[in-house]
Tab-separated table of C-alpha atoms in Angstrom:
chain	number	residue	atom	x	y	z
A	1443	MET	CA	-14.817	-6.139	8.453
A	1444	LYS	CA	-14.235	-2.485	8.226
A	1445	ILE	CA	-11.726	-0.750	5.843
A	1446	ALA	CA	-11.159	2.827	5.839
A	1447	ILE	CA	-8.803	5.026	4.184
A	1448	GLN	CA	-9.341	8.502	5.656
A	1449	THR	CA	-7.356	12.395	6.101
A	1450	ALA	CA	-9.701	12.217	9.376
A	1451	ASP	CA	-8.085	11.233	12.865
A	1452	PHE	CA	-10.015	8.181	14.365
A	1453	ASP	CA	-11.448	7.428	17.993
A	1454	VAL	CA	-10.050	3.921	19.191
A	1455	SER	CA	-12.145	3.769	21.788
A	1456	ALA	CA	-15.175	4.349	19.751
A	1457	GLU	CA	-13.958	1.587	17.275
A	1458	LEU	CA	-13.470	-0.784	19.892
A	1459	ALA	CA	-16.399	-0.052	21.644
A	1460	ALA	CA	-18.441	-0.923	18.250
A	1461	LEU	CA	-16.927	-3.973	18.091
A	1462	ARG	CA	-18.010	-4.742	21.406
A	1463	ALA	CA	-21.444	-3.948	20.587
A	1464	ALA	CA	-21.499	-5.792	17.525
A	1465	HIS	CA	-20.253	-9.168	18.936
A	1466	ARG	CA	-21.383	-10.525	21.922
A	1467	ASP	CA	-19.241	-13.871	21.460
A	1468	ILE	CA	-15.961	-12.384	21.530
A	1469	GLY	CA	-13.611	-12.227	24.713
A	1470	ALA	CA	-10.529	-11.047	23.049
A	1471	ILE	CA	-9.788	-7.451	21.123
A	1472	VAL	CA	-5.990	-6.750	19.923
A	1473	SER	CA	-5.440	-3.199	18.442
A	1474	PHE	CA	-2.536	-2.029	17.099
A	1475	VAL	CA	-1.876	1.958	16.038
A	1476	GLY	CA	1.083	3.134	14.251
A	1477	THR	CA	2.300	6.888	14.931
A	1478	VAL	CA	4.323	9.372	13.394
A	1479	ARG	CA	7.615	9.765	14.990
A	1480	GLU	CA	9.656	12.772	15.657
A	1481	ALA	CA	12.860	11.694	13.971
A	1482	ASN	CA	14.176	8.977	11.768
A	1483	ALA	CA	17.605	8.152	11.000
A	1484	GLY	CA	18.539	11.367	13.238
A	1485	SER	CA	17.167	14.359	11.451
A	1486	ALA	CA	13.718	15.773	12.690
A	1487	ILE	CA	10.417	15.799	11.324
A	1488	LEU	CA	7.782	18.273	10.960
A	1489	HIS	CA	5.344	16.090	9.834
A	1490	MET	CA	4.408	13.550	7.087
A	1491	GLU	CA	2.277	13.155	4.011
A	1492	LEU	CA	0.948	9.909	2.967
A	1493	GLU	CA	0.005	9.088	-0.304
A	1494	HIS	CA	-2.162	5.906	-1.946
A	1495	TYR	CA	-3.627	3.984	-4.763
A	1496	PRO	CA	-7.384	4.769	-4.500
A	1497	GLY	CA	-9.156	1.739	-5.339
A	1498	MET	CA	-6.350	-0.543	-5.230
A	1499	THR	CA	-5.704	0.267	-1.720
A	1500	GLU	CA	-9.000	-0.865	-0.617
A	1501	LYS	CA	-9.233	-4.254	-2.579
A	1502	SER	CA	-5.383	-4.546	-1.169
A	1503	LEU	CA	-6.703	-4.470	2.264
A	1504	VAL	CA	-9.742	-6.005	1.900
A	1505	TYR	CA	-7.579	-9.140	0.371
A	1506	ILE	CA	-5.082	-8.972	3.604
A	1507	VAL	CA	-8.132	-9.666	5.989
A	1508	GLN	CA	-9.345	-12.472	3.812
A	1509	LYS	CA	-6.167	-13.755	3.737
A	1510	ALA	CA	-6.182	-13.744	7.896
A	1511	GLU	CA	-9.720	-15.019	8.227
A	1512	LYS	CA	-9.018	-17.947	6.335
A	1513	ARG	CA	-5.857	-18.863	8.647
A	1514	TRP	CA	-7.723	-18.021	12.039
A	1515	GLU	CA	-11.036	-18.126	13.524
A	1516	ILE	CA	-11.627	-14.264	13.613
A	1517	ASN	CA	-15.290	-12.502	14.217
A	1518	ASP	CA	-13.801	-9.245	12.806
A	1519	VAL	CA	-11.524	-6.418	11.718
A	1520	VAL	CA	-11.445	-3.147	11.769
A	1521	VAL	CA	-8.331	-1.354	9.697
A	1522	ILE	CA	-8.444	2.197	9.214
A	1523	HIS	CA	-5.217	4.164	7.537
A	1524	ARG	CA	-4.987	8.056	7.109
A	1525	ILE	CA	-3.567	9.581	4.300
A	1526	GLY	CA	-2.386	13.359	3.714
A	1527	VAL	CA	-0.410	15.474	5.968
A	1528	LEU	CA	0.058	13.966	9.823
A	1529	PRO	CA	2.103	15.740	12.384
A	1530	VAL	CA	4.676	14.011	14.954
A	1531	CYS	CA	2.489	12.100	17.521
A	1532	ALA	CA	-0.342	11.735	14.833
A	1533	GLN	CA	-2.058	8.476	14.854
A	1534	ILE	CA	-1.575	6.892	10.987
A	1535	VAL	CA	-2.955	3.620	11.230
A	1536	LEU	CA	-5.547	1.116	13.501
A	1537	VAL	CA	-5.877	-2.521	13.137
A	1538	ALA	CA	-8.111	-3.984	15.637
A	1539	VAL	CA	-8.961	-7.963	15.730
A	1540	ALA	CA	-11.868	-9.532	17.519
A	1541	SER	CA	-11.953	-12.950	18.110
A	1542	LYS	CA	-13.197	-15.615	20.910
A	1543	HIS	CA	-9.502	-16.032	22.298
A	1544	ARG	CA	-6.726	-13.601	22.645
A	1545	GLY	CA	-3.924	-15.572	21.020
A	1546	THR	CA	-5.797	-15.477	17.821
A	1547	ALA	CA	-6.462	-11.534	17.868
A	1548	PHE	CA	-2.731	-11.021	18.892
A	1549	GLU	CA	-1.523	-13.094	16.043
A	1550	ALA	CA	-3.985	-11.997	13.217
A	1551	CYS	CA	-3.017	-7.961	14.432
A	1552	GLU	CA	0.510	-8.758	13.810
A	1553	PHE	CA	0.046	-10.746	10.432
A	1554	ILE	CA	-2.206	-7.746	9.026
A	1555	MET	CA	0.113	-5.333	9.703
A	1556	ASP	CA	3.144	-7.190	8.493
A	1557	TYR	CA	1.550	-7.834	4.977
A	1558	LEU	CA	-0.417	-4.098	5.124
A	1559	LYS	CA	3.132	-2.853	5.350
A	1560	THR	CA	4.788	-4.856	2.554
A	1561	GLU	CA	1.797	-5.185	0.187
A	1562	ALA	CA	-0.951	-2.480	0.600
A	1563	PRO	CA	0.046	0.748	-1.681
A	1564	PHE	CA	0.805	3.464	0.447
A	1565	TRP	CA	3.851	5.849	0.316
A	1566	LYS	CA	5.059	7.973	3.104
A	1567	LYS	CA	7.354	11.022	2.529
A	1568	GLU	CA	8.782	12.780	5.653
A	1569	VAL	CA	9.107	16.708	5.563
A	1570	GLY	CA	11.766	18.175	8.194
A	1571	GLU	CA	13.867	21.409	8.531
A	1572	HIS	CA	16.047	20.496	5.500
A	1573	GLY	CA	13.535	19.328	3.015
A	1574	ALA	CA	11.056	16.417	1.969
A	1575	GLN	CA	12.217	13.006	1.366
A	1576	TRP	CA	10.486	9.214	0.010
A	1577	VAL	CA	10.687	6.976	3.100
A	1578	ASP	CA	12.640	3.864	1.963
A	1579	ALA	CA	11.026	0.424	2.120
A	1580	ARG	CA	12.637	-0.988	4.897
A	1581	SER	CA	14.103	-5.082	4.356
A	1582	THR	CA	12.994	-6.113	7.911
A	1583	ASP	CA	9.407	-5.285	6.573
A	1584	LEU	CA	9.864	-7.782	4.312
A	1585	SER	CA	11.608	-10.561	6.579
A	1586	ALA	CA	8.862	-10.092	8.945
A	1587	LEU	CA	6.530	-12.130	6.483
A	1588	ASP	CA	8.809	-15.043	6.726
A	1589	LYS	CA	7.260	-15.997	9.851
A	1590	TRP	CA	3.924	-16.546	8.153
A	1591	GLU	CA	5.021	-18.509	5.354
B	1049	MET	CA	1.082	-0.074	-39.010
B	1050	THR	CA	-1.159	-1.386	-36.671
B	1051	ALA	CA	-2.023	-0.002	-33.421
B	1052	GLY	CA	-1.328	-1.905	-30.238
B	1053	PHE	CA	-3.259	-1.646	-26.750
B	1054	THR	CA	-4.674	1.812	-25.526
B	1055	ILE	CA	-3.865	1.675	-21.399
B	1056	GLN	CA	-3.849	3.882	-18.548
B	1057	LEU	CA	-0.696	4.439	-16.921
B	1058	ARG	CA	-0.711	5.580	-13.268
B	1059	PHE	CA	2.504	6.634	-11.308
B	1060	PHE	CA	2.675	7.288	-7.442
B	1061	ALA	CA	4.991	8.765	-4.848
B	1062	SER	CA	8.470	9.376	-5.935
B	1063	VAL	CA	8.096	7.760	-9.635
B	1064	ARG	CA	4.827	10.566	-9.863
B	1065	GLU	CA	7.075	13.183	-8.912
B	1066	GLN	CA	10.182	12.549	-10.765
B	1067	LEU	CA	8.455	11.988	-14.081
B	1068	GLY	CA	5.509	14.764	-13.214
B	1069	CYS	CA	3.027	12.922	-14.078
B	1070	SER	CA	0.217	11.073	-12.063
B	1071	GLU	CA	-1.715	9.359	-14.962
B	1072	GLN	CA	-1.596	9.390	-18.900
B	1073	THR	CA	-3.555	7.374	-21.296
B	1074	VAL	CA	-1.285	5.666	-23.865
B	1075	THR	CA	-1.479	3.699	-26.918
B	1076	LEU	CA	0.995	1.492	-27.403
B	1077	PRO	CA	2.508	-0.264	-30.154
B	1078	PRO	CA	1.835	-3.774	-31.022
B	1079	GLU	CA	4.519	-5.353	-30.125
B	1080	VAL	CA	4.437	-4.134	-26.598
B	1081	VAL	CA	1.915	-6.961	-24.782
B	1082	THR	CA	3.309	-7.078	-20.903
B	1083	VAL	CA	4.081	-5.053	-18.085
B	1084	GLY	CA	7.796	-5.256	-18.100
B	1085	GLN	CA	7.534	-4.173	-21.760
B	1086	VAL	CA	5.434	-0.923	-21.149
B	1087	ARG	CA	8.300	-0.397	-18.798
B	1088	GLN	CA	10.716	-0.746	-21.797
B	1089	TRP	CA	8.637	1.064	-23.948
B	1090	LEU	CA	8.445	4.480	-21.584
B	1091	ILE	CA	12.368	4.179	-20.910
B	1092	GLY	CA	12.834	4.368	-24.784
B	1093	ARG	CA	11.190	7.991	-24.311
B	1094	GLY	CA	14.244	8.759	-22.874
B	1095	GLY	CA	15.086	11.665	-20.316
B	1096	VAL	CA	13.317	12.062	-17.435
B	1097	TRP	CA	11.412	8.632	-18.279
B	1098	ALA	CA	14.767	6.744	-18.562
B	1099	VAL	CA	16.207	7.765	-15.548
B	1100	THR	CA	12.952	7.267	-13.272
B	1101	LEU	CA	11.791	3.987	-14.825
B	1102	ALA	CA	15.653	2.619	-15.455
B	1103	GLN	CA	16.121	-1.380	-15.232
B	1104	GLY	CA	18.155	-0.959	-11.995
B	1105	ARG	CA	15.621	0.841	-9.748
B	1106	ASN	CA	13.741	-1.397	-7.092
B	1107	LEU	CA	10.102	-0.604	-8.786
B	1108	ARG	CA	6.753	-2.309	-8.246
B	1109	ALA	CA	4.353	-2.618	-10.870
B	1110	ALA	CA	0.327	-2.967	-10.487
B	1111	TYR	CA	-1.873	-4.760	-13.365
B	1112	GLN	CA	-5.704	-4.083	-13.166
B	1113	GLN	CA	-4.731	-2.316	-9.443
B	1114	GLU	CA	-3.100	-5.764	-8.296
B	1115	MET	CA	0.486	-6.255	-7.451
B	1116	CYS	CA	2.234	-8.026	-10.390
B	1117	ASP	CA	5.275	-9.107	-11.982
B	1118	GLU	CA	6.634	-7.662	-15.363
B	1119	SER	CA	5.671	-10.939	-17.181
B	1120	VAL	CA	2.047	-10.219	-16.690
B	1121	GLU	CA	0.326	-9.761	-20.301
B	1122	ILE	CA	-1.839	-6.587	-20.516
B	1123	ALA	CA	-5.155	-6.119	-22.208
B	1124	ASP	CA	-6.967	-3.218	-24.135
B	1125	GLY	CA	-8.588	-0.499	-21.665
B	1126	HIS	CA	-6.484	-2.074	-18.662
B	1127	GLU	CA	-4.555	-0.084	-16.115
B	1128	VAL	CA	-0.645	-0.311	-15.405
B	1129	ALA	CA	0.810	1.364	-12.526
B	1130	PHE	CA	4.254	1.884	-11.712
B	1131	PHE	CA	5.642	3.170	-7.771
B	1132	PRO	CA	8.265	2.182	-5.198
B	1133	PRO	CA	8.325	-0.235	-2.708
B	1134	VAL	CA	5.309	0.258	-0.401
B	1135	THR	CA	5.859	2.349	3.068
B	1136	GLY	CA	2.677	2.358	4.742
B	1137	GLY	CA	1.698	1.533	8.446
């Protein structure tokens, strides 16, 4: 398991190559990358600012990955989440899951993202031409958890 | 009068901005023993505290860096945080 919270960008290809090199018995890697959209609710965004709760964030991500490991036979997981100022089109988050077969990796990757969105202490602020505002939590993110109950 | 627990308070995102405060060490009155009572005690300071932490607002709390209900009981030297619902990813 690799959990990282960082201001620096990440290289998806290098992360996936490291997973392949470390596990000869995997047959699938599913990865998800979240990015900064140019607009939200119709107003243009210049960049985003991401804040987190140092200490709790890491613990929370480890706990979410462990929950996935209990549910599926997965070989390894990488979660990288960026913080700080992120311009439009920037990568925000990477979740990559390696397993023997693809079905498990697809499901576990979605599970980890769904819980990250609702439980990991990160907050986004959108900075646009007309000022800055904190992003509101979406009820659809919470209801996405229903399918894992 | 006996003093209660001394705890570390932490605030994040819009709550931190509105309070103009990211952390604070406080000594509570002895009757304040749950996370919810800490929130209520902070509301009792009035002003920006009452507005930001108002009961109608949808806030989350963490105790010892784990999400918690407001019924959770606290202990001396521990950490309590208040923040809006998370929006990462």
